[in-house]
XYZ file of C-alpha atoms in Angstrom:
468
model
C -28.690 -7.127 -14.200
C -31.705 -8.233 -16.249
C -33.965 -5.746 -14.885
C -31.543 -2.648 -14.966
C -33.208 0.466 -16.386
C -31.025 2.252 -18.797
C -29.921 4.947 -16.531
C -28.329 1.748 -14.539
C -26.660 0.310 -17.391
C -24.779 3.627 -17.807
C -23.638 3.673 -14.370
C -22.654 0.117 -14.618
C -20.253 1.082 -17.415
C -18.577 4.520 -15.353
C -17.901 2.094 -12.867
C -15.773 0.214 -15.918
C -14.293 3.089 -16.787
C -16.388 2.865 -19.909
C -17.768 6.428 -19.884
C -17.349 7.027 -23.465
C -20.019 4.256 -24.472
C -22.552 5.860 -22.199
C -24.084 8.619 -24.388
C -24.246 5.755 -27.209
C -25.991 3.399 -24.982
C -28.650 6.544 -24.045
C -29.404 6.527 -27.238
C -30.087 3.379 -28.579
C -32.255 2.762 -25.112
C -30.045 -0.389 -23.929
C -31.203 -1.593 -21.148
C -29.933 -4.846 -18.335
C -31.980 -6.980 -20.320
C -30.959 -5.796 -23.761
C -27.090 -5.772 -22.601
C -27.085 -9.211 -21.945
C -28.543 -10.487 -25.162
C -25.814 -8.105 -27.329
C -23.818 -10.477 -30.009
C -20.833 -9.488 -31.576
C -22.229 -7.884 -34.494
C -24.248 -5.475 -32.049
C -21.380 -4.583 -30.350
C -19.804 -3.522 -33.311
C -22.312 -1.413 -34.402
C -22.412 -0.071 -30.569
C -18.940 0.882 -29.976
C -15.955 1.896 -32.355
C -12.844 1.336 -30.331
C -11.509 -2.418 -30.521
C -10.277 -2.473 -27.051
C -13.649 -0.810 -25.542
C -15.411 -3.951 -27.604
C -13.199 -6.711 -26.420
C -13.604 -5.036 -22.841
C -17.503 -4.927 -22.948
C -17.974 -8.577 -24.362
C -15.287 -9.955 -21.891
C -17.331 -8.325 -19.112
C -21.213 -9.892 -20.227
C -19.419 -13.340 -20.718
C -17.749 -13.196 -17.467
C -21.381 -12.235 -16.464
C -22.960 -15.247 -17.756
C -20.174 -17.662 -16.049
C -21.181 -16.648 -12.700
C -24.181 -16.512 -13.150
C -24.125 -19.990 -14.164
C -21.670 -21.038 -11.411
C -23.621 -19.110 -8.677
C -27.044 -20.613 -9.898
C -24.887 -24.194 -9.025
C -23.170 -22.993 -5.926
C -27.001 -22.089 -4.952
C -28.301 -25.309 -5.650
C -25.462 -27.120 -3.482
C -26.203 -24.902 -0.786
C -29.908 -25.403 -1.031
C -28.828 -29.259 -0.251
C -26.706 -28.163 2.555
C -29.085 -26.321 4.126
C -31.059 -28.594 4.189
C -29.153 -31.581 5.837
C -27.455 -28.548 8.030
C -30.404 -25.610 8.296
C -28.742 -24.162 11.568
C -25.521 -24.121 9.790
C -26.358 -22.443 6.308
C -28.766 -19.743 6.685
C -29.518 -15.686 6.507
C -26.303 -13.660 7.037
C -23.928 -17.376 7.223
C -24.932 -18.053 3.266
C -23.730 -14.459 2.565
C -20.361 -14.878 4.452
C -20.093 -18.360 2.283
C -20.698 -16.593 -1.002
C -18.155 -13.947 -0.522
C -15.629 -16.531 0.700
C -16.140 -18.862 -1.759
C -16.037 -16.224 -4.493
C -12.239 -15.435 -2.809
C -11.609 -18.407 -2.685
C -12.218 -18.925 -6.273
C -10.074 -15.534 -7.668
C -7.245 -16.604 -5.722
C -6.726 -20.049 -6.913
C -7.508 -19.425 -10.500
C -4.986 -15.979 -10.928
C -2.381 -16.153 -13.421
C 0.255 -13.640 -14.022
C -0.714 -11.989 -17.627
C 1.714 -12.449 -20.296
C 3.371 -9.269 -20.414
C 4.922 -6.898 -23.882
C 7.912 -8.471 -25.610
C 10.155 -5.628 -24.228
C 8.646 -6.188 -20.297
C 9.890 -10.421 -20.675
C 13.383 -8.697 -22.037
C 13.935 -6.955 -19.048
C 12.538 -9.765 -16.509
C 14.442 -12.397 -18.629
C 17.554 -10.345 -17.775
C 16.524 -10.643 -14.014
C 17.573 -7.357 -13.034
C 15.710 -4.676 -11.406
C 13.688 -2.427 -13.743
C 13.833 0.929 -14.070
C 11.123 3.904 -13.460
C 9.435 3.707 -17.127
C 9.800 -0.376 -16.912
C 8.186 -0.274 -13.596
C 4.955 1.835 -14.803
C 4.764 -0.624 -17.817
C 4.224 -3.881 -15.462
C 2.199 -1.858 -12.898
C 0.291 -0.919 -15.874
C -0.495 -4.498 -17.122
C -0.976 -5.710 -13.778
C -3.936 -3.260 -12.956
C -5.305 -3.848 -16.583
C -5.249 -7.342 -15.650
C -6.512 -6.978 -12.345
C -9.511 -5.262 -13.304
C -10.463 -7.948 -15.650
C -10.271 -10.666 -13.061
C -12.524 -8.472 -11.129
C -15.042 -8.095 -13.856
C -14.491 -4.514 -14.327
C -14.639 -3.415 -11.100
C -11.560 -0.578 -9.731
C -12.042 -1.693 -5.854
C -9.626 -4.624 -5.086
C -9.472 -5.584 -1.465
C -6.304 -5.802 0.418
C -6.578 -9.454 -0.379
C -6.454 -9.998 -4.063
C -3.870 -7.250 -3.735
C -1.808 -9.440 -2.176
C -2.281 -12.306 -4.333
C -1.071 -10.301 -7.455
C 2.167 -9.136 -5.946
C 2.996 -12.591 -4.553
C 2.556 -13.789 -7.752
C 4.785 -11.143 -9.510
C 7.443 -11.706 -6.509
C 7.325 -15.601 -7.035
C 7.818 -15.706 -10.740
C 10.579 -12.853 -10.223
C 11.967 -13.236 -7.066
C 14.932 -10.386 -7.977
C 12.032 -8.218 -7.588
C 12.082 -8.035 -4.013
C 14.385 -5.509 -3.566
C 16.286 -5.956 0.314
C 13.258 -7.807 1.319
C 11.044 -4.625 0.465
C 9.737 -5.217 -2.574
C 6.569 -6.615 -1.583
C 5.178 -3.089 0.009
C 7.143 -0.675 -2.920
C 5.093 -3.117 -5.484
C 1.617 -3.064 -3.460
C 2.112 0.451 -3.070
C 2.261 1.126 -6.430
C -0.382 -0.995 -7.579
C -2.765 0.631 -5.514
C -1.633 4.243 -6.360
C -2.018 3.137 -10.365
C -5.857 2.041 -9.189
C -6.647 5.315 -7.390
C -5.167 7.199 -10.777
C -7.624 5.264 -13.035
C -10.455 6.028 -11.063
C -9.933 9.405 -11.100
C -12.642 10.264 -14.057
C -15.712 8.419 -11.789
C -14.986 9.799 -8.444
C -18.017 11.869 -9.468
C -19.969 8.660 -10.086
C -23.311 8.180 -8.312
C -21.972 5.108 -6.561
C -18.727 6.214 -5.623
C -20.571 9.152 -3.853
C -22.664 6.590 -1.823
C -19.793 4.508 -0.846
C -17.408 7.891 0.299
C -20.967 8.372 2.350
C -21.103 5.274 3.639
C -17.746 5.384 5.033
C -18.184 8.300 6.821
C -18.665 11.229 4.069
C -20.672 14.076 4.994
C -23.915 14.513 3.307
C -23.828 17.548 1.208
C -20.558 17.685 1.282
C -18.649 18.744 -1.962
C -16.175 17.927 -4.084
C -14.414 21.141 -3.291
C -13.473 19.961 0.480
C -10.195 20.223 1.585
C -7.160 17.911 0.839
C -6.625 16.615 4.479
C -10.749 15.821 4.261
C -10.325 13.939 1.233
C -7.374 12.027 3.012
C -9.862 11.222 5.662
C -12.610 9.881 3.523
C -9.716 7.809 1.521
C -8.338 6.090 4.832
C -12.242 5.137 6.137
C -12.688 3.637 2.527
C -9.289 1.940 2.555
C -10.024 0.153 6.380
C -13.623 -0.621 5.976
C -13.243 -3.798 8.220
C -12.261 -1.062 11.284
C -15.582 0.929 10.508
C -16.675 -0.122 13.483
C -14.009 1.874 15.627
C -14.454 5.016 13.466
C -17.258 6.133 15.958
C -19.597 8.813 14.025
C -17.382 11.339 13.452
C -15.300 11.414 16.707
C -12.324 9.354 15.267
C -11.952 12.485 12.485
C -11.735 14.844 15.170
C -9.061 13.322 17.066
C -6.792 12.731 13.322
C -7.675 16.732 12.910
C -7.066 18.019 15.923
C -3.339 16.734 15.918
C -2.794 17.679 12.028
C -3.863 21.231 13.356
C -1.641 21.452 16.878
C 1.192 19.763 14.740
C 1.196 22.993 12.693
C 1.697 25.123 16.051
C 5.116 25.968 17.830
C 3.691 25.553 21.485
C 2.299 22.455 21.427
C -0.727 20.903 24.099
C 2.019 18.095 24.466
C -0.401 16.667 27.538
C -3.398 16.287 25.023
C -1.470 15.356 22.379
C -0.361 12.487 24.149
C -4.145 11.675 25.108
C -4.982 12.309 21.523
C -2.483 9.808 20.035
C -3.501 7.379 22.998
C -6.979 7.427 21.573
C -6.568 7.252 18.086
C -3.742 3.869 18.817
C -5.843 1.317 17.769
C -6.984 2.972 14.078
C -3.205 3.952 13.857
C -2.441 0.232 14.267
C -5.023 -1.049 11.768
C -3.541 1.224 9.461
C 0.034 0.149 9.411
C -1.401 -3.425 9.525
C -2.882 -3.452 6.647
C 0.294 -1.521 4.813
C -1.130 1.779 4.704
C 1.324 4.029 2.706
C 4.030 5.168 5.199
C 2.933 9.435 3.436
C -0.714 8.768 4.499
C 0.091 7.276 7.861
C 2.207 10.302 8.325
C 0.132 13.339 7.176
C -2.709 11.620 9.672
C -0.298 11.159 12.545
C 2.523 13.717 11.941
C 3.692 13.455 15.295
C 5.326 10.134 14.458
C 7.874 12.398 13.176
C 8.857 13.327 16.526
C 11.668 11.414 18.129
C 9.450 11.816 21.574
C 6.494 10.375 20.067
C 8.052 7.795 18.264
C 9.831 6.533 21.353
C 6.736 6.669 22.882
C 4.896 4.423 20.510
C 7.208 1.934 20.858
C 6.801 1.973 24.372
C 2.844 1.434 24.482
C 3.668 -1.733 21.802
C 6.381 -3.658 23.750
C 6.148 -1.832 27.453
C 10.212 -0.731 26.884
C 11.989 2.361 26.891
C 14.310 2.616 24.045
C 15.878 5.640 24.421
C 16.837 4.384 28.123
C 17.990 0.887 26.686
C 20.143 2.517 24.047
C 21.917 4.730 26.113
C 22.842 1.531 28.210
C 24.123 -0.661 25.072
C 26.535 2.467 24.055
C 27.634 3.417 27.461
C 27.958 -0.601 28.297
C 29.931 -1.444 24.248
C 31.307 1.628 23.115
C 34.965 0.915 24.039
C 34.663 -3.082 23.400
C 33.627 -2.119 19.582
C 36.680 0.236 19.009
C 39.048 -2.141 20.793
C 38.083 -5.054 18.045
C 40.520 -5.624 15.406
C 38.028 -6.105 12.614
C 37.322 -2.001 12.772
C 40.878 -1.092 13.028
C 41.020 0.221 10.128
C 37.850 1.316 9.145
C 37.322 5.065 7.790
C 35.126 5.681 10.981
C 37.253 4.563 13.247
C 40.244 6.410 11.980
C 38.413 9.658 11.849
C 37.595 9.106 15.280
C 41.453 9.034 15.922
C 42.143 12.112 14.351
C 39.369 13.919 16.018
C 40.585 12.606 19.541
C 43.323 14.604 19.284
C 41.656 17.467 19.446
C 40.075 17.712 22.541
C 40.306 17.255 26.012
C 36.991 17.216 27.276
C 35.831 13.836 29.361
C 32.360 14.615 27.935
C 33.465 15.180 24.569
C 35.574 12.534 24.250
C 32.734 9.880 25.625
C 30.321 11.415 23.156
C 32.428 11.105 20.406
C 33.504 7.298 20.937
C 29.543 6.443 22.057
C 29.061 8.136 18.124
C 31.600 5.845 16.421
C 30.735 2.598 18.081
C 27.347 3.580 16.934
C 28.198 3.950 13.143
C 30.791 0.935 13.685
C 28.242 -1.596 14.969
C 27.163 -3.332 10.968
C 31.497 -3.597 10.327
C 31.443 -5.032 13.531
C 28.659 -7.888 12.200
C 29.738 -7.942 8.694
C 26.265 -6.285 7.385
C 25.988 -3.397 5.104
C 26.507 -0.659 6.622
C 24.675 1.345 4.229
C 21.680 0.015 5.411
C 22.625 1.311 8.685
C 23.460 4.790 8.327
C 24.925 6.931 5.396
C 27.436 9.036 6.570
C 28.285 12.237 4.632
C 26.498 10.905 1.875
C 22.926 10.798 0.025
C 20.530 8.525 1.881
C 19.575 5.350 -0.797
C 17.851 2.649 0.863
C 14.402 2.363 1.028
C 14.306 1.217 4.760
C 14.663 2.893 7.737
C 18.088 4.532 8.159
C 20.205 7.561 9.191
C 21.901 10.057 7.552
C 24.740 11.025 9.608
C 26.643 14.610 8.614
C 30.128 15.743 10.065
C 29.834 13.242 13.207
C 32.501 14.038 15.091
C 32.341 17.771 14.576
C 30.498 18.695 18.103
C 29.477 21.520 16.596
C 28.482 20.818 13.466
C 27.229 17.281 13.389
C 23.763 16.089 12.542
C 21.497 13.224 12.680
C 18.495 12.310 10.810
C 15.924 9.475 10.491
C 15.157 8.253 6.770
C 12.207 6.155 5.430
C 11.797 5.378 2.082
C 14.287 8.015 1.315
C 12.551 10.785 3.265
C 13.128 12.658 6.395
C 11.486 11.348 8.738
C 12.951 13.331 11.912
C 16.041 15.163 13.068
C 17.654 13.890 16.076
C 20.046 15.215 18.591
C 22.584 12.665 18.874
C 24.007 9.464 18.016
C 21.960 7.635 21.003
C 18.632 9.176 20.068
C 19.499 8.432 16.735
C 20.231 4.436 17.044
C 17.120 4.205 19.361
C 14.647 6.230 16.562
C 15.827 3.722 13.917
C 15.239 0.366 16.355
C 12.195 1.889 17.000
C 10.995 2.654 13.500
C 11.399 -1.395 12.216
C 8.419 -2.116 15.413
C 6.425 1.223 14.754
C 6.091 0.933 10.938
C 6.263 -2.612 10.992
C 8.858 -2.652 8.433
C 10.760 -5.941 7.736
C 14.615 -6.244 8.410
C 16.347 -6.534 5.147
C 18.889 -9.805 5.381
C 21.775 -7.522 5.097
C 21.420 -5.695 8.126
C 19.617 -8.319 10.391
C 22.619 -9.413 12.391
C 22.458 -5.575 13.739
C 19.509 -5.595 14.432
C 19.233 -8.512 16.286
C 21.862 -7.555 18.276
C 20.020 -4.739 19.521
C 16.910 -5.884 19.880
C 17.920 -8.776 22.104
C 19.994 -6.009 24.389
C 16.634 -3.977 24.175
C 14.146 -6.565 25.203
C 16.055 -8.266 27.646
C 16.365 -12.065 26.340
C 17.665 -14.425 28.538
C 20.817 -15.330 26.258
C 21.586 -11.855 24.358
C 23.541 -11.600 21.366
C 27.259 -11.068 21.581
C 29.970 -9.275 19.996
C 31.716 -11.717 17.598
């Protein structure tokens, strides 16, 4: 930083989101050197706002501590290296830095001590609402970004750190086992939002490049392009797999064909074979569930989804499903502890009313479907919200006049969107095992039982769980 020309200096403070100071910096001529040697008097006369001065001085002293601490850490490794040359040298001493440098931000965060009216609502240890939320995100990020000395890139990391923290010091937080991805999620969005006003920044151009951005390309390209350049920034330990352009191709091609009503369902299968691995590194590394999505659209399809599943664990769902209802259908409705559940007695009344083998079968497979979290003693809400508004945040169906043959719909939810329509109540309980393994979505506690009822049916343990 000592040598920094001006012109650096003011692209050292866009990157701080400290834009406004830059024509006031041009001026006076203040250069790397001249930056560092500021007092508190010169930043006075520099900048006006309070908050941009406390921001600015924070971020030279933090400056000088490192400096100090790396100029130590250099001398220790200068020892090391020499007692252990073969161990400590070239690109090793740059992998020690950066580790020891993560090493040090994770230890040393501290949550920040939050608004009198934020430690109200967290005192009261319930969950906050929308405007609440924003405030903590708010202080959080602010927070963040001084631990980081300025800087608006966190890694996936120290994202992790901060939310583990939050979800530690208020564990009612983690809503149904979720709240660790809804609070990520919107840490990261509040990040992107703040660096809005430098995304035309000289440095941010270079890295979108770096990662895969087109030279000479504008900042008039198209949203799915901008997607694109987001997700190569966002996995920048999979560059390596993101061949040239090739990998973009692929991710367009199948955006494009989803649009289409005849479909190249042979090549789109090859396509989605291909692009597996990036897919995977993605969901990983808790991609948003949207972005995942408007990349791979065909996930939305009940055929593709089943499909996935199947190149993860080598099973076919839909084929297991259709087993465990044929196989426990009439066991579940003969138990006493659904009796007198709503399902089951609309079931009754509907029986009535037909005839029809076929009918009949499909409309006791579709009760001992909705039946199976009474059966457990789970929530069944979790499970599947019948003839009424979808509200959890995990996968689950939304169920709509189910023993109406004609009439009756099914539909996958995540995160309280549509993810697909299904035909039926088997396709249906096999889309919603599958989602949990494809999204890699935790089970929330009050639906595990379920769950793991299935899944040991699906994957063939050796000792499967039983009806109670």
């Amino acid at each position: 930083m000592e040598n920094w020309s001006v012109e650096q200096v003011c692209n050292w403070l866009k990157q701080r989101n400290l834009g406004e100071l830059v024509p006031k910096f041009r001026e006076e001529e203040v250069s790397g050197a001249a930056l560092l040697a500021l007092n508190d008097r010169m930043v006075q006369q520099l900048v006006k706002k309070i908050g941009h001065q406390a921001v600015l001085m924070d971020l030279i002293k933090k400056y000088h501590q490192q400096k100090s601490g790396l100029d130590c850490l250099t001398g220790c490794c200068e020892t090391a290296s020499q007692k252990f040359p073969e161990v400590i040298s070239g690109k090793n001493l740059k992998s020690f830095f950066t580790r020891h440098k993560m090493l040090q931000w994770t230890s040393s965060y501290a949550l920040p001590d939050f608004p009198y009216d934020v430690k109200c609502v967290l005192a009261e240890k319930k969950c906050p609402d929308h405007s609440m939320r924003i405030r903590i995100i708010e202080f959080l990020q602010a927070d963040m970004t001084k631990y980081l000395e300025g800087s608006l890139y966190p890694n996936s990391q120290q994202y992790n750190v901060v939310v583990n923290a939050l979800l530690q010091a208020y564990p009612f937080l983690d809503e149904d086992g979720n709240g660790f991805l809804l609070w990520k999620r919107a840490l990261k969005d509040r990040f992107k939002y703040v660096r809005r006003p430098i995304e035309d920044d000289e440095q941010v151009l270079r890295n979108k490049y770096k990662f895969g951005h087109r030279r000479g390309q504008t900042r008039k390209s198209s949203f799915v392009e901008n997607k694109l350049d987001d997700v190569q920034v966002q996995v920048e330990e999979e560059a390596a797999y993101l061949k040239g352009s090739t990998m973009d191709l692929h991710i367009k091609w199948l955006m494009q064909e989803y649009m289409k009503t005849q479909r190249n369902w042979k090549e789109v299968d090859n396509k989605m074979n291909v692009t597996i691995e990036i897919r995977r590194k993605m969901i990983s590394n808790k991609a948003p569930l949207k972005d995942i999505l408007m990349l791979f659209p065909f996930l939305r399809c009940p055929y593709q989804l089943f499909r996935e599943f199947q190149l993860l664990t080598h099973m076919d769902i839909y084929k297991k499903t259709v087993g465990i209802l044929e196989i426990y259908s009439e066991n579940i409705l003969s138990l006493y502890v659904v009796r007198n559940n709503p399902i089951n007695i609309m079931l009754q009344e509907n029986l009535k009313q037909h005839t029809e083998e076929e009918v009949l079968k499909y409309m006791k497979m579709t009760a001992a479907c909705l039946l199976l979290p009474d059966v457990f003693g789970d929530d069944s809400s979790l499970f599947a919200a019948v003839n009424e508004e979808v509200k959890a945040m995990t996968p689950v169906l939304e169920v709509k006049n189910p023993f109406n043959v004609n009439s009756c719909e099914f539909a996958l939810y995540v995160e309280r969107e549509e993810l697909a329509q299904l035909d039926d109540c088997t396709m249906a309980l096999a889309a919603l095992v599958a989602a949990f393994h494809v999204f890699d979505i935790p089970c929330p506690k009050r639906i595990h039982r379920t769950l793991k009822f299935l899944e040991s049916l699906v994957f063939e343990v050796r000792k499967p769980a039983s009806l109670p």
